[in-house]
Short mmCIF file of C-alpha atoms in Angstrom, two decimals:
data_model
loop_
_atom_site.label_atom_id
_atom_site.label_comp_id
_atom_site.label_asym_id
_atom_site.label_seq_id
_atom_site.Cartn_x
_atom_site.Cartn_y
_atom_site.Cartn_z
CA MET A 237 0.00 0.00 0.00
CA PRO A 238 1.45 3.42 -0.92
CA LEU A 239 2.60 5.60 1.97
CA LYS A 240 0.06 8.30 1.09
CA ALA A 241 -2.76 5.76 1.35
CA ILE A 242 -1.39 4.48 4.65
CA LEU A 243 -1.34 7.99 6.06
CA PHE A 244 -4.90 8.62 4.89
CA CYS A 245 -6.23 5.38 6.38
CA SER A 246 -4.49 5.96 9.68
CA LEU A 247 -5.93 9.47 9.74
CA LEU A 248 -9.45 8.06 9.33
CA LEU A 249 -8.74 5.73 12.23
CA VAL A 250 -7.70 8.67 14.40
CA ILE A 251 -10.82 10.64 13.52
CA PHE A 252 -13.06 7.63 14.25
CA LEU A 253 -11.48 7.03 17.64
CA ALA A 254 -11.53 10.73 18.50
CA VAL A 255 -15.27 10.89 17.82
CA PHE A 256 -16.41 7.57 19.30
CA HIS A 257 -13.74 6.95 21.95
CA PRO A 258 -12.62 10.40 23.14
CA ALA A 259 -10.94 8.98 26.22
CA SER A 260 -8.88 5.90 25.46
CA ALA A 261 -9.44 3.21 28.07
CA THR A 262 -6.39 1.15 27.14
CA ASN A 263 -2.66 1.74 27.02
CA ARG A 264 -2.26 -0.48 23.96
CA ILE A 265 -0.45 1.22 21.09
CA ILE A 266 -2.45 1.60 17.90
CA MET A 267 -0.23 1.92 14.82
CA PRO A 268 -0.89 0.61 11.28
CA LYS A 269 1.26 -2.43 10.48
CA GLU A 270 2.27 -0.85 7.18
CA LEU A 271 3.61 2.21 9.00
CA GLU A 272 5.45 0.01 11.47
CA ALA A 273 7.10 -1.84 8.57
CA ILE A 274 8.13 1.42 6.87
CA LEU A 275 9.66 2.78 10.09
CA ARG A 276 11.55 -0.48 10.61
CA GLN A 277 12.91 -0.31 7.06
CA ASN A 278 13.94 3.36 7.38
CA LEU A 279 15.74 2.76 10.67
CA LEU A 280 18.04 0.33 8.88
CA LYS A 281 19.56 3.41 7.25
CA GLU A 282 22.47 4.69 9.31
CA THR A 283 21.62 8.38 8.88
CA VAL A 284 17.97 7.88 9.93
CA ALA A 285 18.96 5.79 12.95
CA LYS A 286 21.42 8.50 13.97
CA GLU A 287 19.48 11.70 13.14
CA GLY A 288 15.89 10.54 13.62
CA VAL A 289 12.77 10.01 11.53
CA ASN A 290 11.30 12.87 9.55
CA PHE A 291 7.66 12.46 8.47
CA ASN A 292 7.13 14.09 5.07
CA ASP A 293 3.59 15.14 4.31
CA ALA A 294 2.30 13.89 0.94
CA SER A 295 -0.35 16.61 0.59
CA GLY A 296 2.12 19.44 -0.10
CA TYR A 297 1.17 21.21 3.11
CA ASP A 298 4.72 21.20 4.51
CA ARG A 299 6.06 22.67 1.29
CA ALA A 300 3.39 25.39 1.27
CA ILE A 301 4.39 26.48 4.79
CA ALA A 302 8.10 26.45 3.93
CA ASP A 303 7.54 28.40 0.69
CA GLY A 304 5.00 30.89 2.05
CA ASN A 305 2.46 29.60 -0.49
CA GLN A 306 -0.68 31.45 0.59
CA GLU A 307 -2.69 30.33 -2.45
CA PHE A 308 -2.18 26.63 -1.71
CA LEU A 309 -3.33 27.07 1.89
CA GLN A 310 -6.39 29.06 0.85
CA THR A 311 -7.36 26.28 -1.57
CA LEU A 312 -6.85 23.69 1.16
CA LYS A 313 -9.03 25.67 3.55
CA ALA A 314 -11.84 25.76 0.98
CA GLN A 315 -11.99 21.95 1.04
CA THR A 316 -14.56 21.78 3.84
CA LEU A 317 -14.95 17.99 3.98
CA THR A 318 -16.35 16.59 7.21
CA ASN A 319 -13.56 15.93 9.71
CA ASN A 320 -10.96 17.21 7.24
CA ILE A 321 -7.98 17.64 9.51
CA TYR A 322 -6.20 19.78 6.93
CA HIS A 323 -8.98 22.36 7.05
CA LEU A 324 -7.89 23.14 10.61
CA VAL A 325 -4.19 23.07 9.81
CA ALA A 326 -4.77 25.28 6.75
CA ASP A 327 -5.97 28.01 9.11
CA MET A 328 -2.89 27.41 11.23
CA GLY A 329 -0.68 27.80 8.16
CA LEU A 330 -2.35 31.04 7.10
CA TYR A 331 -1.84 32.52 10.57
CA ARG A 332 1.79 31.41 10.43
CA LEU A 333 2.28 33.19 7.13
CA ARG A 334 0.99 36.43 8.66
CA GLY A 335 3.26 36.09 11.69
CA ASP A 336 0.44 35.49 14.20
CA PHE A 337 1.91 32.44 15.87
CA LYS A 338 -0.32 32.59 18.94
CA ALA A 339 -3.43 32.32 16.75
CA ALA A 340 -1.70 29.54 14.80
CA ALA A 341 -1.21 27.56 18.01
CA ASN A 342 -4.87 28.04 18.97
CA CYS A 343 -5.98 26.48 15.65
CA LEU A 344 -4.45 23.16 16.61
CA GLN A 345 -5.97 22.92 20.09
CA PRO A 346 -9.16 21.09 18.95
CA ILE A 347 -7.03 18.39 17.35
CA GLU A 348 -4.82 18.05 20.41
CA ASN A 349 -7.74 18.01 22.84
CA ASN A 350 -9.75 15.32 21.02
CA THR A 351 -7.07 12.83 20.02
CA PRO A 352 -6.57 9.53 21.89
CA GLN A 353 -3.13 9.42 23.46
CA ASN A 354 -2.31 5.89 22.32
CA ILE A 355 -2.61 6.57 18.56
CA ILE A 356 0.65 6.51 16.61
CA ASN A 357 -0.15 8.56 13.53
CA PRO A 358 2.29 10.45 11.29
CA GLN A 359 -0.01 13.42 10.75
CA LEU A 360 -0.54 13.89 14.46
CA ILE A 361 3.19 13.65 15.11
CA GLU A 362 3.74 16.25 12.40
CA ILE A 363 1.03 18.49 13.86
CA GLU A 364 2.79 18.34 17.21
CA GLU A 365 5.99 19.40 15.46
CA PHE A 366 4.16 22.38 13.94
CA GLN A 367 2.69 23.21 17.33
CA ALA A 368 6.09 23.23 19.02
CA GLY A 369 7.35 25.39 16.15
CA ASN A 370 4.53 27.90 16.73
CA TYR A 371 5.71 28.46 20.30
CA LEU A 372 9.36 28.78 19.24
CA LEU A 373 8.47 31.34 16.58
CA ASN A 374 6.39 33.26 19.13
CA GLY A 375 9.30 33.36 21.59
CA ASP A 376 7.47 31.28 24.23
CA ILE A 377 10.55 29.24 25.00
CA ALA A 378 9.19 27.63 28.17
CA GLU A 379 6.17 26.17 26.34
CA TRP A 380 8.33 25.17 23.37
CA ARG A 381 10.69 23.31 25.67
CA ARG A 382 7.81 21.65 27.53
CA ARG A 383 6.25 20.42 24.29
CA LEU A 384 9.48 18.96 22.97
CA GLN A 385 9.84 16.99 26.18
CA THR A 386 6.18 15.90 26.11
CA VAL A 387 6.46 14.57 22.54
CA LYS A 388 9.63 12.67 23.44
CA THR A 389 7.99 11.13 26.51
CA LYS A 390 4.80 10.32 24.62
CA TYR A 391 6.24 8.57 21.56
CA TYR A 392 9.73 7.29 22.28
CA PRO A 393 9.07 4.59 24.96
CA PRO A 394 6.03 2.90 23.33
CA ILE A 395 7.53 2.85 19.83
CA GLN A 396 11.01 1.84 20.95
CA GLN A 397 9.60 -1.25 22.67
CA LEU A 398 8.51 -2.67 19.30
CA PRO A 399 10.94 -5.12 17.61
CA GLY A 400 13.21 -3.34 15.13
CA LEU A 401 12.22 0.13 16.35
CA GLU A 402 14.57 0.32 19.33
CA LYS A 403 16.47 3.24 17.72
CA PHE A 404 13.34 5.25 16.86
CA SER A 405 13.60 9.00 17.40
CA LEU A 406 12.19 12.14 15.76
CA LYS A 407 14.57 14.28 13.76
CA TYR A 408 13.25 17.64 14.94
CA ILE A 409 13.55 16.52 18.57
CA GLU A 410 17.09 15.22 18.17
CA ARG A 411 18.27 18.48 16.59
CA VAL A 412 17.75 20.24 19.90
CA THR A 413 19.82 19.82 23.05
CA LEU A 414 18.18 21.61 25.99
CA LYS A 415 19.86 22.72 29.20
CA ALA A 416 17.80 25.33 31.02
CA ASP A 417 14.77 24.57 33.16
CA SER A 418 11.67 25.93 31.43
CA ARG A 419 10.23 27.05 34.76
CA LEU A 420 12.98 29.66 34.96
CA ILE A 421 12.26 31.16 31.53
CA GLU A 422 10.04 34.23 31.56
CA PRO A 423 7.93 35.05 28.49
CA PRO A 424 9.04 37.96 26.25
CA SER A 425 7.56 41.43 26.74
CA VAL A 426 7.82 44.85 25.10
CA THR A 427 7.07 48.41 26.24
CA GLY A 428 7.62 51.83 24.72
CA ILE A 429 6.15 51.23 21.24
CA LYS A 430 3.24 53.67 21.46
CA GLY A 431 3.32 56.46 18.90
CA ILE A 432 6.04 56.58 16.21
CA GLN A 433 9.82 56.56 16.54
CA SER A 434 12.48 57.14 13.86
CA LEU A 435 16.04 55.87 14.20
CA PRO A 436 18.92 56.33 11.73
CA LEU A 437 20.51 53.38 9.94
CA PHE A 438 24.29 53.37 9.57
CA TYR A 439 26.54 52.10 6.81
CA SER A 440 29.83 53.01 8.44
CA SER A 441 31.35 53.29 11.91
CA VAL A 442 34.65 53.94 13.63
CA ALA A 443 36.23 50.89 15.29
CA PRO A 444 37.00 51.86 18.93
CA GLN A 445 40.13 49.67 19.04
CA THR A 446 41.82 51.08 15.92
CA ALA A 447 39.95 54.37 15.36
CA GLN A 448 39.62 53.28 11.72
CA LYS A 449 36.45 53.77 9.72
CA GLN A 450 34.52 50.65 8.79
CA THR A 451 32.17 50.57 5.82
CA PHE A 452 29.14 48.29 5.60
CA PHE A 453 26.97 47.47 2.63
CA THR A 454 24.07 46.49 4.90
CA PRO A 455 22.05 48.66 7.34
CA HIS A 456 23.09 48.87 10.99
CA LEU A 457 21.17 50.13 14.00
CA LYS A 458 22.28 51.32 17.43
CA VAL A 459 20.93 48.93 20.06
CA LYS A 460 21.52 48.83 23.79
CA VAL A 461 21.92 45.29 25.16
CA ASN A 462 21.94 45.11 28.93
CA ASN A 463 23.16 48.75 29.03
CA ILE A 464 25.89 48.20 26.40
CA THR A 465 25.33 50.20 23.18
CA GLN A 466 26.63 48.82 19.91
CA LEU A 467 25.73 48.54 16.24
CA PHE A 468 23.57 45.63 15.12
CA GLU A 469 23.05 44.62 11.52
CA LEU A 470 19.37 44.90 10.59
CA ASP A 471 18.89 41.58 8.81
CA THR A 472 15.44 40.66 7.49
CA GLY A 473 16.99 37.47 6.07
CA THR A 474 17.08 35.89 9.53
CA TYR A 475 14.42 35.35 12.17
CA ILE A 476 16.20 34.95 15.51
CA GLY A 477 18.95 37.53 15.96
CA ILE A 478 22.61 36.64 16.42
CA LEU A 479 25.12 37.68 19.07
CA PRO A 480 28.86 36.89 19.11
CA LEU A 481 29.76 33.72 20.96
CA HIS A 482 31.45 35.46 23.88
CA TRP A 483 28.04 36.79 24.99
CA VAL A 484 27.11 33.35 26.36
CA HIS A 485 29.27 34.17 29.39
CA ASN A 486 27.38 37.40 30.10
CA PRO A 487 25.45 37.21 33.41
CA HIS A 488 22.41 38.69 31.64
CA VAL A 489 22.24 35.78 29.18
CA GLN A 490 20.54 32.47 29.95
CA VAL A 491 21.71 29.62 27.71
CA ILE A 492 18.81 27.33 26.75
CA GLY A 493 20.67 24.76 24.69
CA THR A 494 22.03 23.99 21.24
CA LEU A 495 20.14 24.07 17.93
CA ASN A 496 21.43 22.52 14.73
CA THR A 497 18.19 23.31 12.91
CA SER A 498 19.21 26.80 11.82
CA GLN A 499 19.87 27.63 8.17
CA ASP A 500 21.39 30.70 6.62
CA ILE A 501 19.89 32.42 3.59
CA LEU A 502 21.79 30.12 1.21
CA GLY A 503 20.44 26.99 2.88
CA ASN A 504 23.62 26.06 4.77
CA ARG A 505 22.96 24.30 8.07
CA ILE A 506 24.48 25.88 11.15
CA GLU A 507 24.73 24.59 14.70
CA THR A 508 24.28 27.41 17.19
CA ILE A 509 23.95 27.98 20.89
CA PHE A 510 20.50 29.30 21.77
CA GLY A 511 19.62 31.52 24.72
CA ILE A 512 17.65 34.39 26.23
CA VAL A 513 18.93 37.95 26.67
CA ASP A 514 17.45 39.80 29.64
CA GLU A 515 16.87 43.13 27.93
CA ILE A 516 17.51 45.12 24.76
CA GLU A 517 16.58 48.73 24.02
CA ILE A 518 15.79 50.10 20.56
CA GLY A 519 15.12 53.81 20.87
CA ASN A 520 12.49 54.08 23.62
CA ALA A 521 11.34 50.49 23.16
CA VAL A 522 12.38 48.04 25.88
CA LEU A 523 12.26 44.35 24.96
CA LYS A 524 12.74 41.78 27.72
CA ASN A 525 13.57 38.07 27.58
CA ILE A 526 14.46 38.02 23.89
CA PRO A 527 15.79 34.82 22.24
CA PHE A 528 19.11 35.02 20.39
CA SER A 529 21.48 32.62 18.72
CA PHE A 530 25.17 32.80 19.63
CA SER A 531 27.77 32.01 17.00
CA ASN A 532 31.18 32.97 15.65
CA GLU A 533 29.65 35.73 13.55
CA THR A 534 31.85 38.84 13.76
CA GLU A 535 28.96 41.21 14.41
CA PRO A 536 25.55 41.05 16.09
CA SER A 537 22.33 41.17 14.10
CA LEU A 538 18.61 41.68 14.62
CA GLY A 539 16.13 39.53 12.71
CA ILE A 540 12.42 39.53 11.99
CA TYR A 541 11.58 38.29 15.49
CA VAL A 542 12.60 41.62 17.04
CA LEU A 543 10.77 43.56 14.31
CA ARG A 544 7.60 41.65 15.25
CA GLN A 545 7.94 42.87 18.82
CA LEU A 546 7.89 46.48 17.58
CA GLY A 547 4.38 46.07 16.17
CA ARG A 548 4.61 48.11 12.97
CA VAL A 549 7.87 48.94 11.20
CA GLN A 550 8.96 50.82 8.10
CA ILE A 551 12.48 50.19 6.82
CA SER A 552 14.00 52.71 4.43
CA TYR A 553 17.58 52.76 3.23
CA ASP A 554 18.60 55.33 5.84
CA GLN A 555 16.13 54.96 8.71
CA LEU A 556 13.91 52.62 10.71
CA ARG A 557 10.51 53.87 11.80
CA PHE A 558 8.37 51.85 14.18
CA GLY A 559 5.53 52.00 16.64
CA GLU A 560 1.81 51.32 16.91
CA GLY A 561 1.13 54.83 15.58
CA LEU A 562 2.34 53.91 12.09
CA ASN A 563 -0.57 53.32 9.76
CA TYR A 564 -0.08 52.69 6.05
CA PRO A 565 -2.99 51.13 4.09
CA CYS A 566 -1.35 47.90 2.88
CA GLN A 567 -3.49 45.34 1.07
CA GLN A 568 -1.03 42.45 0.92
CA ASN A 569 -0.74 39.86 3.67
CA ILE A 570 2.65 39.31 5.25
CA ARG A 571 4.22 36.12 3.94
CA LEU A 572 6.61 34.44 6.34
CA ALA A 573 7.95 31.16 5.02
CA THR A 574 8.71 29.00 8.06
CA ALA A 575 10.23 25.59 8.75
CA PRO A 576 7.76 23.16 10.39
CA ASP A 577 9.78 23.13 13.63
CA GLY A 578 9.96 26.93 13.72
CA SER A 579 13.74 27.05 13.37
CA THR A 580 13.71 29.47 10.42
CA ALA A 581 11.47 32.14 8.92
CA HIS A 582 12.00 34.21 5.78
CA LEU A 583 10.01 37.18 4.50
CA LYS A 584 8.65 36.56 0.98
CA ILE A 585 7.70 39.28 -1.53
CA GLN A 586 5.89 38.86 -4.86
CA ILE A 587 7.97 40.20 -7.78
CA GLN A 588 7.95 40.20 -11.58
CA LEU A 589 11.21 40.17 -13.50
CA ASN A 590 10.82 40.73 -17.24
CA ASN A 591 7.12 39.95 -16.70
CA GLN A 592 7.94 36.58 -15.12
CA PRO A 593 6.26 36.24 -11.67
CA MET A 594 8.14 34.71 -8.74
CA MET A 595 8.46 34.93 -4.98
CA ALA A 596 11.63 36.49 -3.57
CA ILE A 597 13.08 36.58 -0.08
CA PHE A 598 13.55 40.15 1.16
CA ASP A 599 16.96 40.09 2.84
CA SER A 600 18.40 43.37 4.04
CA GLY A 601 21.41 41.40 5.30
CA SER A 602 22.42 40.34 1.76
CA GLY A 603 24.59 43.16 0.50
CA ASP A 604 28.23 42.16 0.62
CA TYR A 605 28.70 43.75 -2.77
CA GLN A 606 27.81 47.31 -3.69
CA ASN A 607 25.07 48.07 -6.21
CA ASP A 608 23.47 44.59 -6.15
CA ASP A 609 19.66 44.63 -6.31
CA LEU A 610 18.59 41.04 -6.82
CA LEU A 611 20.32 37.69 -6.36
CA LEU A 612 19.15 34.73 -8.45
CA GLN A 613 20.24 31.26 -7.43
CA GLN A 614 20.25 28.97 -10.47
CA PRO A 615 19.40 26.74 -12.25
CA VAL A 616 15.63 26.69 -11.66
CA LEU A 617 15.16 30.46 -11.90
CA VAL A 618 15.62 30.86 -15.64
CA ILE A 619 15.17 34.50 -16.65
CA PRO A 620 14.88 35.62 -20.29
CA LYS A 621 18.19 37.23 -21.12
CA GLU A 622 18.35 40.72 -22.58
CA GLY A 623 21.99 40.31 -23.48
CA GLN A 624 25.15 38.49 -22.58
CA LEU A 625 25.82 37.85 -18.92
CA LYS A 626 28.61 40.12 -17.74
CA LYS A 627 31.52 39.43 -15.43
CA ALA A 628 33.09 41.86 -13.02
CA VAL A 629 35.61 41.76 -10.18
CA VAL A 630 34.10 43.47 -7.13
CA ASN A 631 35.23 44.32 -3.63
CA THR A 632 33.53 42.67 -0.66
CA THR A 633 32.93 44.03 2.83
CA ALA A 634 35.75 41.79 4.03
CA GLY A 635 38.17 43.58 1.72
CA SER A 636 38.59 40.64 -0.65
CA HIS A 637 37.85 40.43 -4.36
CA SER A 638 35.31 38.22 -6.06
CA MET A 639 34.22 37.50 -9.61
CA ARG A 640 30.50 38.18 -10.04
CA ILE A 641 28.27 37.19 -12.94
CA TYR A 642 25.56 39.78 -13.38
CA GLN A 643 22.95 41.06 -15.78
CA ASP A 644 21.33 44.48 -16.16
CA ILE A 645 17.57 43.99 -16.55
CA ASN A 646 15.23 46.84 -17.41
CA ASN A 647 11.99 45.58 -15.93
CA LEU A 648 11.60 44.75 -12.23
CA LYS A 649 8.14 45.08 -10.73
CA ILE A 650 7.37 44.55 -7.05
CA GLU A 651 3.75 44.61 -5.91
CA ASN A 652 2.68 46.85 -8.80
CA ILE A 653 5.62 49.21 -8.30
CA GLU A 654 7.75 49.67 -11.42
CA LEU A 655 11.38 49.88 -10.31
CA GLY A 656 12.94 50.02 -13.77
CA SER A 657 16.50 48.88 -14.39
CA VAL A 658 18.18 46.67 -11.79
CA LYS A 659 21.45 44.79 -11.42
CA VAL A 660 20.77 41.06 -11.12
CA ILE A 661 23.48 38.76 -9.74
CA HIS A 662 23.51 35.11 -10.83
CA THR A 663 24.99 32.37 -8.65
CA GLN A 664 25.13 28.58 -8.81
CA MET A 665 23.55 27.31 -5.60
CA SER A 666 21.70 24.11 -4.76
CA LYS A 667 18.90 26.10 -3.11
CA ASN A 668 16.94 27.79 -5.88
CA GLN A 669 15.44 31.13 -4.95
CA ALA A 670 15.44 34.84 -5.62
CA ILE A 671 16.70 37.26 -2.98
CA LEU A 672 15.92 40.98 -2.94
CA MET A 673 18.93 42.78 -1.53
CA VAL A 674 19.38 45.96 0.47
CA ASN A 675 19.84 48.26 -2.51
CA ILE A 676 16.12 47.86 -3.26
CA LEU A 677 15.60 50.11 -0.22
CA LYS A 678 17.11 52.99 -2.21
CA LYS A 679 14.02 52.83 -4.42
CA THR A 680 11.36 51.67 -1.97
CA SER A 681 10.72 51.30 1.75
CA LEU A 682 9.42 48.11 3.35
CA TYR A 683 6.34 48.40 5.58
CA LEU A 684 5.45 45.51 7.92
CA ASP A 685 2.32 45.61 10.07
CA PHE A 686 2.59 42.65 12.45
CA ILE A 687 -0.53 43.79 14.32
CA GLU A 688 -2.81 43.37 11.30
CA GLY A 689 -0.60 40.90 9.41
CA LYS A 690 -0.10 43.21 6.39
CA SER A 691 2.94 44.28 4.38
CA CYS A 692 3.79 46.32 1.31
CA LEU A 693 6.53 48.24 -0.41
CA ILE A 694 6.24 52.03 -0.63
CA LYS A 695 7.94 53.69 -3.58
CA ARG A 696 10.32 56.45 -2.60
CA ASP A 697 9.97 59.82 -4.31
#
């Protein structure tokens, strides 16, 4: 029997038991024999036995969440079949896309509350992964930690007692190593975002050790972390911000554990230490108990998570405006493409390049080379050429030289805004996507309303 059919049949079994036996009276494990056989076969693979099982959804739902595919989720929601579990999770996905992770978590409560505890079902395991991810994305680290532990306690012992499944584990659980006690982790909070504030963005600074001027190609913002003021890169290409590794020894930092689920914008996997910073200040805004990753990055950065805490933000090339008083009439929904486990989130924008529609990641942290507007990772993104691709040696922010393959294209359109000629950089990467880079902010400003879940680009005069 095909895996998709097995998943569907086991789902029907779950729905039947949830309706007619809401409180399971037995501790006997209920798992389809076909699924048990598939798990046993997969665990013979060394990588699966070591890293854990990853349940891939055959409906395309996972891919829609990861790609920020709003249209797919809206179509799924319209399929109002009786007891259609994906109707509920479609709502969850749409809330996720808009950055309302608390509402996303609430969508899954009916499924969690009415499911027998002794059912081993891939969809339910996957839903619990999404639910844990909702709490991670929302910054509720205590609940995220509790749910990871609950899933491990719930599934590992009963499945591991079956012959051939002694090494069973879940990949998204095994990627996380937790240290801190969740009872000691306070939820995040923010004050000082009433009205409107404007802060300058910097593209150069003077290094205090050498008194030499440093030049950046990406925007930087002055942030006070536990009463220490320094420049942070404003990076919409990441979700959780990054602090240099030495910060883990700061008394105002609580280390939670290690994550190897993180990915950079190019799809490279990174293992990072994960923790909570007591307090950061951005202008008059005070943010408490904010999650950060700690790595060997040379400079700190702020990601989309912190921007969410500010309510409404407008990012121009030279300034950041934020506060609940901002009010621009955007019609587009925010599109945050997220990993099921909540480890990554990227902001997606609809663009047209030479009249060819595509989704692009908006990444203000991608700008290591001057005058770049758009990065295309080949080979899937095939753009009609207007001429020969050009080659040029350019300087990087690190002071090195690099050969870039680029193309001048006369027609870039973003959300009905004609931006005219742009410089498009072509690279050969395994992860195929388009990335809007910081220079776009010279022609537009990015408005994000996390209160209403709306976003748009505003053309600069």
